[in-house]
Amino acid sequence: MYHITINNGNNSCDIYILGTAHVSEDSIRKVEEVINEIDPDLIAVELDSERFLALINEEDNNLKNVNIWKVLKSGDIGLFLFHTILASFQKEIGEKFNIKPGSEMKRAVELAKLYKKPLYLIDRPIDITLRRALGSMPLKEKLKLFYQLFEGGDIKELDKKSIREMINNAQELVEILKDLSPTLYRVFVDERDKYMAKNIFDTSIGRKKILVVVGAGHVKGIVDYLKKLERGEIEIDLNELTEVKRGRNYLKIAFSVVLIGIILYGIFSLSSNLEMLKKLTIDWILINGTLSALGVILARGKLPSVISAFLVAPITSLIPVIGAGYIVGLVELKCRGITPEDIHHLFKCDRLRELMDNNLMRVLMVAAFSSLGSAIGTFYFIPKFLGL
């Protein structure tokens, strides 16, 4: 535990920052001991409102009660998979030690209620953190991170001693994350350190003694930012740290415009030859639809997905920003009824056969292959529309 006294401009406040591991029995016991020992005016925890409600309602918000159909339909599949990978990893460690992730936070919440202490949620909403991470991470970094997560370490090697060592050497682990993914470090660690430090600093006004319960990797960063805030060296804007920029894929938009222009040019060129225009239209539907449907068959998709690929590919090819794979993937998802376990097991497969039999991988393959078939058909017809 780290103790720091700060002057917020109105009063001095003692702040005790307890670094924990979210799946450690020792951390639960330490929370109990520290609260009884220092008797704080207020207890602050590394939670946002969503995770707080999940904890007190004892919901497993990591993998259960997730509407995957809604996730895919909203286009947030990347965000969801990212969240699921991290949650699955934490859950697996928790199961090994028979402790639910976040149990030390829940214990802090329970004791705040028992001793009638004010409780303050200081962390940034998890969905904003994930969106900011995915939105700013370069493709190369995403691939590197995915590889590291897929390879992963062996959870079986972890024991209580290694968990204690991780807490004691939390800063070294933070540095490893920084090397692995600078973007992930900035968004998951540094930005949240700023966010929590600002909340702690503001809530210290009128308080004499505050206990802060956070993951061990955040302790040093929070302390550093508290000192800078006290000295007036920095200003932290919480609105800036919660802003999520949604950029447009200008490449896809440009390609869509060019493709539609080529098709319109072809139609205009053949407008005087209705028979040829009719033949070209029929060929477009048959070839584009058939190739997309063939892609679904190669991916061993369900019959409704094959039919939907044939029907939608000729239409979605005219609007590449939508894509046949998106619609066909939703159909395949509906047919297969993906479960959270499918998502969890996707990243635990050791053999190619096991990977290919995973329901979620099958949905992704159906979506990819149907798009590939449609794309081949589209590029096949571009010279024809240009009269070549």
PDB file of N, CA and C in Angstrom, residues 2 60 165 198 247:
ATOM      1  N   TYR A   2       0.458   2.241  -0.772  1.00  0.00           N
ATOM      2  CA  TYR A   2       1.216   3.490  -0.877  1.00  0.00           C
ATOM      3  C   TYR A   2       0.417   4.615  -0.211  1.00  0.00           C
ATOM      4  N   ASP A  60     -22.093 -12.557 -14.303  1.00  0.00           N
ATOM      5  CA  ASP A  60     -20.850 -12.784 -15.024  1.00  0.00           C
ATOM      6  C   ASP A  60     -20.950 -12.014 -16.325  1.00  0.00           C
ATOM      7  N   GLU A 165       3.980 -12.314  -6.608  1.00  0.00           N
ATOM      8  CA  GLU A 165       5.125 -11.712  -7.286  1.00  0.00           C
ATOM      9  C   GLU A 165       4.664 -10.707  -8.338  1.00  0.00           C
ATOM     10  N   LYS A 198      -7.462  12.060 -11.420  1.00  0.00           N
ATOM     11  CA  LYS A 198      -8.285  13.268 -11.433  1.00  0.00           C
ATOM     12  C   LYS A 198      -9.513  13.101 -10.539  1.00  0.00           C
ATOM     13  N   GLY A 247     -13.987   7.301 -37.041  1.00  0.00           N
ATOM     14  CA  GLY A 247     -13.497   7.697 -38.357  1.00  0.00           C
ATOM     15  C   GLY A 247     -14.209   6.942 -39.471  1.00  0.00           C
TER      16      GLY A 247
END
